[in-house]
Amino acid sequence: MRAAMIGDNCIDYYERLGRWYPTGNVVDTGVNMKKLGMNVSLISTTGTDEHGKLVVRTLNELGLDLSHLTIKEGMTAVTYMDLVDGERIHGEYVEGVLENMEFSEEDISFAAEHELIHSALWGKAENILGEIRKKSQRIFSFDYADRLEDPIIRITAPYIDYGFFSYHSGRDPFIEDYLRERVSHGMKQAIATLGEKGSLVYDGKEFYEYGVFPCEVVNTIGAGDSFIAGYLYGVLNGISIEKCQETGARLASEVIGVFGPWTEQRSE
């Protein structure tokens, strides 16, 4: 099975710690799916600087299909980060070549060949999902992060089967109503990641709640992306919602235990 990751790639740069590594919402989800045995393609744009070369080299070594990764003259996107007591702190984000990222007709046709098409809030793919959907009736998923009122939700709603949302207050009436609303607007499943409180899924009939696996917290970066990877891997393999949650939770616990957003992460 093949999964297409459409959207952002960047460098997380921990200036105080003198460490950096390639990342991005769809990159992290894609790498974690690759480690689970999926064939993964990245459709994105990176720069011609040393950071861009690191992105290409690292993802090539990991076995991702980069045939539709555009190399554009300019600076690779960078997020300036810090780490305090295991919690990541996001600083300035410099968009670089992603600012004017565009997708070609060839990119759209290529994406439609995959069993899964996944994107995320900062991936700039919201306006091409409809075109991909015309060519494919496969599985579409989207990571909306914690932007529960973002206009992109309305724009993408007609095309998304599995929507992921970050909500750290735990299960409460608000998030239950919110997930119900997302499904009523067309999603097959609306999934909320609740941080240390686990996850909550609504499938149009009932709610499914699942906890977390205890682990040593080194860095929480990538926890949500890895949960999504495990969950979607379960979806593609036809397992139950509870098992999808379990797979996602287990993978997230492994990632939280390392510095970077996937296991065996190499940083420069």
Short mmCIF file of C-alpha atoms in Angstrom, two decimals:
data_model
loop_
_atom_site.label_atom_id
_atom_site.label_comp_id
_atom_site.label_asym_id
_atom_site.label_seq_id
_atom_site.Cartn_x
_atom_site.Cartn_y
_atom_site.Cartn_z
CA MET A 1 0.00 0.00 0.00
CA ARG A 2 1.13 3.53 -0.79
CA ALA A 3 0.58 6.74 1.15
CA ALA A 4 1.08 10.24 -0.27
CA MET A 5 2.13 12.97 2.16
CA ILE A 6 1.34 16.41 0.72
CA GLY A 7 2.60 19.57 2.35
CA ASP A 8 5.25 20.99 4.60
CA ASN A 9 8.83 20.07 5.29
CA CYS A 10 11.19 22.13 7.40
CA ILE A 11 14.07 22.10 9.84
CA ASP A 12 13.47 22.26 13.59
CA TYR A 13 16.42 24.25 14.90
CA TYR A 14 17.22 24.19 18.63
CA GLU A 15 19.66 27.10 18.75
CA ARG A 16 20.33 26.89 22.49
CA LEU A 17 21.06 23.16 22.24
CA GLY A 18 22.95 23.36 18.96
CA ARG A 19 20.79 20.65 17.35
CA TRP A 20 18.56 20.47 14.30
CA TYR A 21 16.80 17.90 12.15
CA PRO A 22 14.42 17.58 9.18
CA THR A 23 10.74 17.49 10.06
CA GLY A 24 7.29 18.83 9.14
CA ASN A 25 3.83 17.54 9.96
CA VAL A 26 3.44 15.35 6.90
CA VAL A 27 7.12 14.40 6.93
CA ASP A 28 6.89 13.06 10.48
CA THR A 29 3.67 11.18 9.76
CA GLY A 30 5.16 9.79 6.57
CA VAL A 31 8.43 8.65 8.13
CA ASN A 32 6.58 6.90 10.94
CA MET A 33 4.31 5.15 8.42
CA LYS A 34 7.39 4.09 6.46
CA LYS A 35 8.85 2.58 9.62
CA LEU A 36 5.63 0.57 9.97
CA GLY A 37 6.16 -0.89 6.50
CA MET A 38 4.19 1.46 4.24
CA ASN A 39 5.45 2.82 0.93
CA VAL A 40 5.42 6.59 1.39
CA SER A 41 5.76 9.46 -1.10
CA LEU A 42 6.39 13.10 -0.22
CA ILE A 43 4.91 15.86 -2.39
CA SER A 44 6.45 19.12 -1.23
CA THR A 45 9.09 21.79 -1.91
CA THR A 46 12.42 22.30 -0.20
CA GLY A 47 15.27 24.77 -0.63
CA THR A 48 18.69 24.66 -2.24
CA ASP A 49 20.52 25.50 1.00
CA GLU A 50 22.32 23.06 3.30
CA HIS A 51 19.11 22.45 5.23
CA GLY A 52 17.36 21.42 2.03
CA LYS A 53 20.20 19.05 1.22
CA LEU A 54 19.82 17.54 4.69
CA VAL A 55 16.08 17.03 4.11
CA VAL A 56 16.72 15.24 0.81
CA ARG A 57 19.60 13.14 2.13
CA THR A 58 17.77 12.05 5.29
CA LEU A 59 14.48 11.16 3.62
CA ASN A 60 16.28 9.33 0.80
CA GLU A 61 18.13 7.25 3.38
CA LEU A 62 14.81 6.43 5.05
CA GLY A 63 13.38 5.20 1.75
CA LEU A 64 10.69 7.77 1.01
CA ASP A 65 9.75 8.37 -2.63
CA LEU A 66 10.98 11.90 -3.36
CA SER A 67 10.17 11.91 -7.07
CA HIS A 68 7.71 14.76 -6.46
CA LEU A 69 9.78 16.76 -3.99
CA THR A 70 10.56 20.03 -5.79
CA ILE A 71 13.94 21.65 -5.15
CA LYS A 72 13.49 25.42 -5.40
CA GLU A 73 16.14 28.12 -5.24
CA GLY A 74 16.05 29.64 -1.78
CA MET A 75 15.86 28.89 1.92
CA THR A 76 14.32 25.77 3.42
CA ALA A 77 11.63 26.49 6.01
CA VAL A 78 12.91 26.66 9.60
CA THR A 79 11.11 26.53 12.94
CA TYR A 80 13.18 27.84 15.84
CA MET A 81 12.61 25.62 18.85
CA ASP A 82 13.53 25.18 22.49
CA LEU A 83 13.08 22.29 24.90
CA VAL A 84 12.23 22.75 28.59
CA ASP A 85 11.58 19.73 30.82
CA GLY A 86 10.67 17.57 27.82
CA GLU A 87 8.12 20.05 26.44
CA ARG A 88 8.86 21.60 23.06
CA ILE A 89 8.51 25.35 22.72
CA HIS A 90 7.85 26.78 19.27
CA GLY A 91 9.54 30.05 18.41
CA GLU A 92 9.76 31.94 15.13
CA TYR A 93 8.77 30.15 11.93
CA VAL A 94 10.52 31.22 8.71
CA GLU A 95 8.55 29.83 5.77
CA GLY A 96 11.26 30.13 3.12
CA VAL A 97 10.42 28.43 -0.18
CA LEU A 98 7.17 27.07 1.25
CA GLU A 99 5.71 30.58 1.14
CA ASN A 100 4.95 30.24 -2.56
CA MET A 101 4.70 26.45 -2.80
CA GLU A 102 2.53 25.25 -5.66
CA PHE A 103 1.45 21.83 -6.89
CA SER A 104 1.43 20.77 -10.53
CA GLU A 105 -1.10 18.70 -12.44
CA GLU A 106 1.48 15.93 -12.38
CA ASP A 107 1.64 16.17 -8.56
CA ILE A 108 -2.15 15.91 -8.39
CA SER A 109 -2.28 12.86 -10.67
CA PHE A 110 0.58 11.24 -8.77
CA ALA A 111 -1.15 11.76 -5.42
CA ALA A 112 -4.33 10.16 -6.75
CA GLU A 113 -2.44 6.91 -7.40
CA HIS A 114 -1.99 6.27 -3.67
CA GLU A 115 -4.29 4.39 -1.28
CA LEU A 116 -3.99 7.24 1.25
CA ILE A 117 -3.70 10.97 0.65
CA HIS A 118 -2.68 12.88 3.78
CA SER A 119 -2.06 16.57 4.37
CA ALA A 120 -1.92 19.05 7.23
CA LEU A 121 -2.81 22.59 8.18
CA TRP A 122 0.42 24.23 7.01
CA GLY A 123 0.75 22.11 3.87
CA LYS A 124 -0.96 24.54 1.46
CA ALA A 125 -2.77 21.60 -0.16
CA GLU A 126 -6.32 22.56 0.79
CA ASN A 127 -7.07 23.97 -2.66
CA ILE A 128 -5.98 20.86 -4.59
CA LEU A 129 -7.76 18.22 -2.53
CA GLY A 130 -10.91 18.62 -4.61
CA GLU A 131 -8.91 18.01 -7.79
CA ILE A 132 -7.31 14.91 -6.31
CA ARG A 133 -10.71 13.68 -5.12
CA LYS A 134 -12.03 13.86 -8.70
CA LYS A 135 -9.32 11.37 -9.68
CA SER A 136 -9.41 9.15 -6.59
CA GLN A 137 -11.96 7.65 -4.23
CA ARG A 138 -9.26 6.40 -1.88
CA ILE A 139 -8.76 7.49 1.75
CA PHE A 140 -8.19 11.19 2.48
CA SER A 141 -6.97 12.41 5.88
CA PHE A 142 -5.99 15.78 7.30
CA ASP A 143 -4.21 17.03 10.42
CA TYR A 144 -5.85 20.24 11.65
CA ALA A 145 -3.63 20.54 14.75
CA ASP A 146 -5.27 22.67 17.45
CA ARG A 147 -6.87 25.17 15.05
CA LEU A 148 -10.42 24.04 15.72
CA GLU A 149 -11.99 27.12 14.12
CA ASP A 150 -9.67 27.53 11.15
CA PRO A 151 -11.41 28.28 7.80
CA ILE A 152 -9.42 25.42 6.23
CA ILE A 153 -11.73 23.00 8.05
CA ARG A 154 -14.70 24.30 6.08
CA ILE A 155 -12.74 24.33 2.81
CA THR A 156 -11.54 20.74 3.15
CA ALA A 157 -14.58 19.16 4.84
CA PRO A 158 -16.15 17.76 1.64
CA TYR A 159 -13.05 15.72 0.86
CA ILE A 160 -11.76 14.39 4.18
CA ASP A 161 -12.55 10.93 5.54
CA TYR A 162 -10.37 11.06 8.68
CA GLY A 163 -9.84 14.40 10.40
CA PHE A 164 -7.38 14.77 13.28
CA PHE A 165 -7.62 17.52 15.89
CA SER A 166 -5.44 18.37 18.88
CA TYR A 167 -7.31 19.21 22.09
CA HIS A 168 -5.55 19.06 25.44
CA SER A 169 -8.43 19.65 27.86
CA GLY A 170 -9.45 16.00 27.84
CA ARG A 171 -12.84 14.55 27.03
CA ASP A 172 -15.59 17.07 27.70
CA PRO A 173 -18.95 18.12 26.18
CA PHE A 174 -17.25 20.66 23.92
CA ILE A 175 -14.99 18.19 22.13
CA GLU A 176 -17.75 15.60 21.91
CA ASP A 177 -20.05 18.11 20.20
CA TYR A 178 -17.19 19.28 18.02
CA LEU A 179 -16.39 15.78 16.75
CA ARG A 180 -20.09 15.12 16.12
CA GLU A 181 -20.26 18.28 14.04
CA ARG A 182 -17.26 17.27 11.95
CA VAL A 183 -18.82 13.91 11.14
CA SER A 184 -22.15 15.56 10.35
CA HIS A 185 -20.30 17.61 7.72
CA GLY A 186 -18.96 14.55 5.94
CA MET A 187 -16.04 12.97 7.78
CA LYS A 188 -16.19 9.23 8.38
CA GLN A 189 -14.27 9.62 11.62
CA ALA A 190 -13.23 12.67 13.63
CA ILE A 191 -10.29 11.99 15.94
CA ALA A 192 -9.11 14.17 18.82
CA THR A 193 -5.68 13.64 20.34
CA LEU A 194 -5.83 14.62 24.00
CA GLY A 195 -2.14 14.69 24.94
CA GLU A 196 -1.44 12.70 28.09
CA LYS A 197 -5.16 11.91 28.30
CA GLY A 198 -5.12 9.76 25.16
CA SER A 199 -7.51 10.05 22.24
CA LEU A 200 -11.21 10.25 21.44
CA VAL A 201 -12.83 9.10 18.20
CA TYR A 202 -16.36 9.60 16.88
CA ASP A 203 -17.56 7.52 13.92
CA GLY A 204 -21.12 8.82 13.59
CA LYS A 205 -22.53 6.25 15.99
CA GLU A 206 -20.46 6.20 19.16
CA PHE A 207 -17.35 7.50 20.89
CA TYR A 208 -14.18 5.49 21.42
CA GLU A 209 -11.77 6.58 24.14
CA TYR A 210 -8.22 5.27 24.59
CA GLY A 211 -5.39 6.17 26.93
CA VAL A 212 -1.63 6.35 26.59
CA PHE A 213 1.35 4.09 27.19
CA PRO A 214 3.55 5.23 30.10
CA CYS A 215 6.98 6.29 28.90
CA GLU A 216 9.96 8.47 29.67
CA VAL A 217 9.38 11.91 28.18
CA VAL A 218 12.43 13.21 26.32
CA ASN A 219 10.66 15.50 23.84
CA THR A 220 6.95 15.71 23.04
CA ILE A 221 7.64 16.87 19.49
CA GLY A 222 6.09 14.53 16.94
CA ALA A 223 3.71 12.84 19.37
CA GLY A 224 0.61 13.84 17.42
CA ASP A 225 2.14 13.10 14.02
CA SER A 226 3.24 9.64 15.13
CA PHE A 227 -0.19 8.89 16.61
CA ILE A 228 -1.71 9.82 13.26
CA ALA A 229 0.75 7.53 11.48
CA GLY A 230 -0.16 4.58 13.68
CA TYR A 231 -3.87 5.28 13.43
CA LEU A 232 -3.85 5.55 9.64
CA TYR A 233 -1.71 2.43 9.37
CA GLY A 234 -4.47 0.65 11.26
CA VAL A 235 -7.16 2.13 9.00
CA LEU A 236 -5.35 0.92 5.89
CA ASN A 237 -5.03 -2.55 7.37
CA GLY A 238 -8.71 -2.76 8.29
CA ILE A 239 -8.37 -3.08 12.05
CA SER A 240 -10.89 -1.81 14.61
CA ILE A 241 -11.03 1.77 15.86
CA GLU A 242 -9.75 0.71 19.28
CA LYS A 243 -6.79 -1.09 17.68
CA CYS A 244 -6.08 1.97 15.53
CA GLN A 245 -5.98 4.07 18.70
CA GLU A 246 -3.74 1.52 20.38
CA THR A 247 -1.32 1.45 17.45
CA GLY A 248 -1.18 5.23 17.41
CA ALA A 249 -0.69 5.49 21.17
CA ARG A 250 2.08 2.91 21.19
CA LEU A 251 3.98 4.63 18.39
CA ALA A 252 3.56 8.03 20.04
CA SER A 253 5.00 6.69 23.30
CA GLU A 254 8.09 5.48 21.43
CA VAL A 255 8.59 8.85 19.73
CA ILE A 256 8.17 10.83 22.95
CA GLY A 257 11.09 8.83 24.34
CA VAL A 258 13.58 10.21 21.79
CA PHE A 259 14.75 13.72 20.96
CA GLY A 260 13.34 13.96 17.43
CA PRO A 261 9.92 13.31 15.84
CA TRP A 262 10.54 9.70 14.91
CA THR A 263 12.53 6.84 16.39
CA GLU A 264 16.22 6.56 15.55
CA GLN A 265 16.15 10.27 14.67
CA ARG A 266 19.48 11.63 13.59
CA SER A 267 20.12 15.30 14.34
CA GLU A 268 23.01 17.43 13.12
#
